[in-house]
Coordinates of C-alpha atoms (C1' of nucleotides) in Angstrom, one line a residue:
Chain A
X1 CA 170.6 174.2 52.7
X2 CA 173.7 175.7 51.2
X3 CA 177.0 174.5 53.3
X4 CA 178.0 178.5 53.1
X5 CA 175.2 179.6 55.6
X6 CA 175.4 176.3 57.8
X7 CA 179.1 177.7 58.3
X8 CA 177.6 181.3 58.7
X9 CA 175.2 180.0 61.4
X10 CA 177.9 177.5 63.2
X11 CA 180.3 180.4 63.4
X12 CA 177.5 182.8 64.9
X13 CA 177.1 179.9 67.8
X14 CA 181.0 179.1 68.0
X15 CA 181.8 181.8 70.5
X16 CA 181.0 181.8 73.9
X17 CA 179.7 185.4 74.2
X18 CA 177.2 184.7 71.4
X19 CA 176.4 181.7 72.5
X20 CA 175.2 183.3 75.8
X21 CA 173.5 185.9 74.0
X22 CA 171.5 183.2 71.6
X23 CA 170.5 181.3 74.9
X24 CA 169.3 184.3 76.5
X25 CA 167.1 184.9 73.7
X26 CA 165.8 181.2 73.7
X27 CA 165.0 181.7 77.4
X28 CA 163.2 184.9 76.7
X29 CA 161.2 183.4 73.8
X30 CA 159.3 185.0 70.9
X31 CA 158.8 188.5 72.4
X32 CA 162.7 189.0 72.3
X33 CA 164.5 191.8 74.4
X34 CA 165.8 194.8 73.6
X35 CA 169.5 195.4 73.1
X36 CA 170.2 197.8 76.3
X37 CA 168.5 194.2 78.3
X38 CA 170.5 191.9 76.6
X39 CA 174.0 193.7 77.1
X40 CA 173.0 194.0 80.8
X41 CA 172.0 190.4 81.3
X42 CA 174.9 189.5 79.3
X43 CA 177.6 191.9 80.5
X44 CA 178.6 193.0 76.9
X45 CA 179.5 196.6 76.0
X46 CA 177.0 198.1 73.6
X47 CA 179.3 198.4 70.8
X48 CA 180.9 194.7 70.9
X49 CA 177.0 193.3 71.4
X50 CA 175.9 195.1 68.4
X51 CA 178.7 193.7 66.3
X52 CA 177.6 189.9 67.7
X53 CA 174.1 190.7 67.1
X54 CA 174.8 191.9 63.7
X55 CA 176.6 188.6 63.0
X56 CA 173.8 186.3 64.2
X57 CA 171.3 188.3 62.1
X58 CA 173.1 188.3 59.0
X59 CA 172.6 184.6 58.9
X60 CA 169.5 184.5 59.8
X61 CA 169.4 183.2 63.5
X62 CA 167.9 186.2 65.1
X63 CA 165.3 188.9 64.0
X64 CA 165.0 192.4 64.8
X65 CA 162.3 195.0 65.0
X66 CA 162.1 198.5 66.5
X67 CA 159.8 199.6 69.2
X68 CA 160.2 202.8 70.2
X69 CA 163.6 203.8 70.3
X70 CA 164.7 200.3 71.4
X71 CA 165.7 197.6 68.8
X72 CA 163.9 194.2 69.5
X73 CA 166.2 191.2 69.1
X74 CA 164.2 187.6 69.1
X75 CA 165.4 184.0 68.1
X76 CA 164.5 182.9 64.8
X77 CA 163.5 179.4 65.7
X78 CA 162.9 178.3 62.1
X79 CA 166.3 178.8 61.2
X80 CA 167.6 177.3 64.3
X81 CA 165.8 174.1 63.2
X82 CA 167.2 174.2 59.6
X83 CA 170.7 174.3 61.2
X84 CA 169.4 171.4 63.4
X85 CA 168.0 169.7 60.3
X86 CA 171.2 170.4 58.4
X87 CA 173.6 168.4 61.4
X88 CA 171.5 165.8 61.9
X89 CA 171.1 165.2 57.8
X90 CA 174.9 165.8 57.9
X91 CA 175.1 163.3 60.4
X92 CA 173.0 160.2 59.6
X93 CA 172.5 160.3 55.9
X94 CA 173.7 156.9 54.9
X95 CA 174.2 155.6 58.4
X96 CA 170.7 156.2 60.2
X97 CA 171.4 153.1 62.2
X98 CA 174.5 155.1 63.8
X99 CA 172.2 158.1 64.5
X100 CA 169.2 156.7 66.3
X101 CA 170.8 155.8 69.6
X102 CA 171.7 158.9 71.6
X103 CA 169.2 160.9 70.0
X104 CA 166.7 160.7 72.7
X105 CA 169.4 161.6 75.2
Chain B
X1 CA 177.0 169.4 78.4
X2 CA 179.4 171.9 79.4
X3 CA 178.8 175.1 77.1
X4 CA 182.6 175.4 76.6
X5 CA 182.7 172.0 75.0
X6 CA 179.7 172.8 72.8
X7 CA 181.6 176.1 71.7
X8 CA 184.6 173.9 70.8
X9 CA 182.5 171.5 68.8
X10 CA 180.7 174.4 66.9
X11 CA 183.7 175.7 66.2
X12 CA 185.1 172.7 64.8
X13 CA 182.5 172.6 62.3
X14 CA 182.2 176.4 61.6
X15 CA 185.0 176.5 58.8
X16 CA 184.1 175.4 55.8
X17 CA 187.3 173.3 55.1
X18 CA 186.8 171.7 58.2
X19 CA 183.1 171.1 57.6
X20 CA 183.8 169.5 54.0
X21 CA 186.4 167.2 56.0
X22 CA 183.5 166.2 58.5
X23 CA 181.0 165.4 56.0
X24 CA 183.5 163.5 53.8
X25 CA 184.2 161.2 57.0
X26 CA 180.4 161.1 57.6
X27 CA 179.9 159.6 53.9
X28 CA 182.7 157.3 54.3
X29 CA 181.0 155.7 57.6
X30 CA 182.7 154.1 60.6
X31 CA 185.4 152.5 58.9
X32 CA 187.1 156.0 58.7
X33 CA 189.7 157.2 56.2
X34 CA 193.5 157.8 56.5
X35 CA 194.9 161.3 56.5
X36 CA 196.3 161.1 53.1
X37 CA 193.1 160.0 51.7
X38 CA 191.2 163.1 53.2
X39 CA 193.8 165.4 52.4
X40 CA 193.6 164.3 48.5
X41 CA 189.5 164.2 48.7
X42 CA 189.4 167.6 50.5
X43 CA 192.3 168.9 48.7
X44 CA 194.2 170.3 51.4
X45 CA 197.8 170.2 52.3
X46 CA 198.8 167.6 54.8
X47 CA 200.1 170.0 57.4
X48 CA 197.0 172.3 57.5
X49 CA 194.9 169.0 57.3
X50 CA 196.4 167.7 60.4
X51 CA 195.7 170.8 62.3
X52 CA 192.3 170.8 61.6
X53 CA 192.1 167.0 62.6
X54 CA 193.7 167.8 65.6
X55 CA 191.1 170.7 66.4
X56 CA 188.1 168.0 65.7
X57 CA 189.8 165.4 67.8
X58 CA 190.4 167.6 70.9
X59 CA 186.6 168.2 71.1
X60 CA 185.8 164.6 70.3
X61 CA 184.1 165.2 67.1
X62 CA 186.3 162.5 65.7
X63 CA 188.8 159.9 66.6
X64 CA 191.9 158.4 65.1
X65 CA 193.6 155.1 65.2
X66 CA 196.8 153.7 63.8
X67 CA 196.8 151.2 60.8
X68 CA 200.3 150.3 59.5
X69 CA 201.6 153.8 59.1
X70 CA 198.3 155.3 58.3
X71 CA 196.2 157.1 60.7
X72 CA 192.5 156.4 60.3
X73 CA 190.2 159.0 61.3
X74 CA 186.7 158.3 61.9
X75 CA 183.6 160.5 63.2
X76 CA 182.4 160.1 66.5
X77 CA 178.4 159.8 66.2
X78 CA 177.8 159.9 69.7
X79 CA 179.7 163.2 70.2
X80 CA 177.9 164.6 67.2
X81 CA 174.5 163.5 68.7
X82 CA 175.3 164.9 71.9
X83 CA 176.0 168.2 70.2
X84 CA 172.6 168.1 68.3
X85 CA 171.0 167.1 71.5
X86 CA 172.5 170.4 73.3
X87 CA 171.2 172.9 70.3
X88 CA 167.9 171.4 70.4
X89 CA 167.6 171.4 73.8
X90 CA 168.9 174.8 74.1
X91 CA 166.7 175.9 70.8
X92 CA 163.5 174.2 72.9
X93 CA 163.8 174.4 76.4
X94 CA 160.6 175.8 77.6
X95 CA 159.5 176.6 74.1
X96 CA 158.5 172.9 72.5
X97 CA 155.4 174.2 70.5
X98 CA 157.7 176.6 68.6
X99 CA 160.4 174.0 67.4
X100 CA 158.1 171.1 66.5
X101 CA 157.1 172.5 63.1
X102 CA 160.2 172.5 61.0
X103 CA 161.9 169.7 62.4
X104 CA 160.6 167.1 60.4
X105 CA 162.1 168.8 57.4
Chain C
dT1 C1' 220.4 148.5 59.2
dT2 C1' 218.8 151.6 55.3
dG3 C1' 215.3 153.6 52.5
dA4 C1' 210.8 154.9 51.3
dT5 C1' 206.0 156.4 53.0
dA6 C1' 202.6 158.6 56.1
dT7 C1' 201.7 161.7 59.1
dT8 C1' 202.7 165.1 62.7
dT9 C1' 205.1 169.3 65.0
dC10 C1' 207.4 173.4 64.8
dG11 C1' 208.1 178.1 63.3
dA12 C1' 207.0 182.1 60.9
dC13 C1' 203.7 184.8 58.3
dT14 C1' 199.2 186.3 57.0
dA15 C1' 194.4 186.7 57.7
dT16 C1' 190.1 187.2 59.9
dT17 C1' 187.6 188.2 64.1
dA18 C1' 186.6 190.7 68.6
dT19 C1' 186.9 194.9 71.5
dC20 C1' 186.1 199.4 72.9
dG21 C1' 185.8 204.1 73.0
dA22 C1' 184.2 207.9 70.3
dA23 C1' 181.1 210.0 66.9
dT24 C1' 176.7 209.2 64.8
dT25 C1' 171.8 208.3 63.9
dA26 C1' 167.1 207.5 65.2
dT27 C1' 163.4 208.2 68.3
dG28 C1' 160.5 210.0 71.8
dA29 C1' 159.4 213.9 75.2
dA30 C1' 159.4 219.0 77.1
Chain D
dT1 C1' 163.2 222.9 68.0
dT2 C1' 165.8 221.0 71.5
dC3 C1' 167.5 217.4 74.8
dA4 C1' 167.9 212.9 76.6
dT5 C1' 167.8 208.1 75.6
dA6 C1' 169.1 203.7 72.8
dA7 C1' 171.2 201.7 69.8
dT8 C1' 174.3 201.6 65.9
dT9 C1' 178.9 202.9 62.8
dC10 C1' 183.3 203.8 62.5
dG11 C1' 188.3 203.3 63.4
dA12 C1' 192.2 201.5 65.6
dT13 C1' 194.2 198.2 68.4
dA14 C1' 194.4 193.4 70.3
dA15 C1' 193.5 188.5 70.0
dT16 C1' 192.9 184.2 67.7
dA17 C1' 193.1 181.1 64.0
dG18 C1' 194.8 179.6 59.4
dT19 C1' 198.3 178.2 56.1
dC20 C1' 202.4 176.3 54.6
dG21 C1' 207.1 174.7 53.6
dA22 C1' 211.0 172.2 56.1
dA23 C1' 212.2 169.4 60.0
dA24 C1' 211.0 165.4 63.1
dT25 C1' 208.6 161.1 64.3
dA26 C1' 206.5 156.2 63.2
dT27 C1' 206.0 152.4 60.4
dC28 C1' 207.2 149.2 57.1
dA29 C1' 209.9 146.7 53.7
dA30 C1' 214.0 145.3 51.6

DNA sequence: TTGATATTTCGACTATTATCGAATTATGAA
DNA sequence: TTCATAATTCGATAATAGTCGAAATATCAA
């Protein structure tokens, strides 16, 4: 994984409003949610939300499909796992013993 | 884990220069490295580096100990694992099946 | 002490990012 | 068509974050 992409993904999650959005989409699951639903669930104005969703989408953390006049957003679990894998590797590479404890927590 | 802390940790890693620093410290291991060594290894001006190290230290991702006139910085692996755990939980909570595949990568 | 080295803090400036209303695009229904 | 709804893009402003030199602090050695 290119570190530039990792930085983009981390940035996408490194903001309270976006982390909220992401967690909401995780809770919703693979079916995803329409932009309007996210806006009211997370209490964000449409244009600001759109901006955040774009950022998360550009780095691949979420995807989008149209359904009628709604845009449905959903978590890309593969991308999220790639990020978690990157962090685990980055943390444990060369020091596996240090990272085993705590990981079951 | 409080999401505010998660945001701070994610922010600490969501910047190329800081991610570099962090990865350098991971490679160095538990003994850590002096600020000066980090500065030359990562090619960052001392004052800027100090600013970044502070940010990573405030959220607990790294620690610091004095050794003579050097300040030795080292990764806090427990904190890093807490973060990884948070992301894994946040990603997999309620949808364990979605997150199993990909995790062995 | 005094001087040299390692690092941090301060302050000013620059750059990046977030926010929101207004205007625009896209779709569906009458 | 025409109207209403859902969402995005645009443009301006506000807020946050990064950078760096100069000054300050801490430690060690002579």
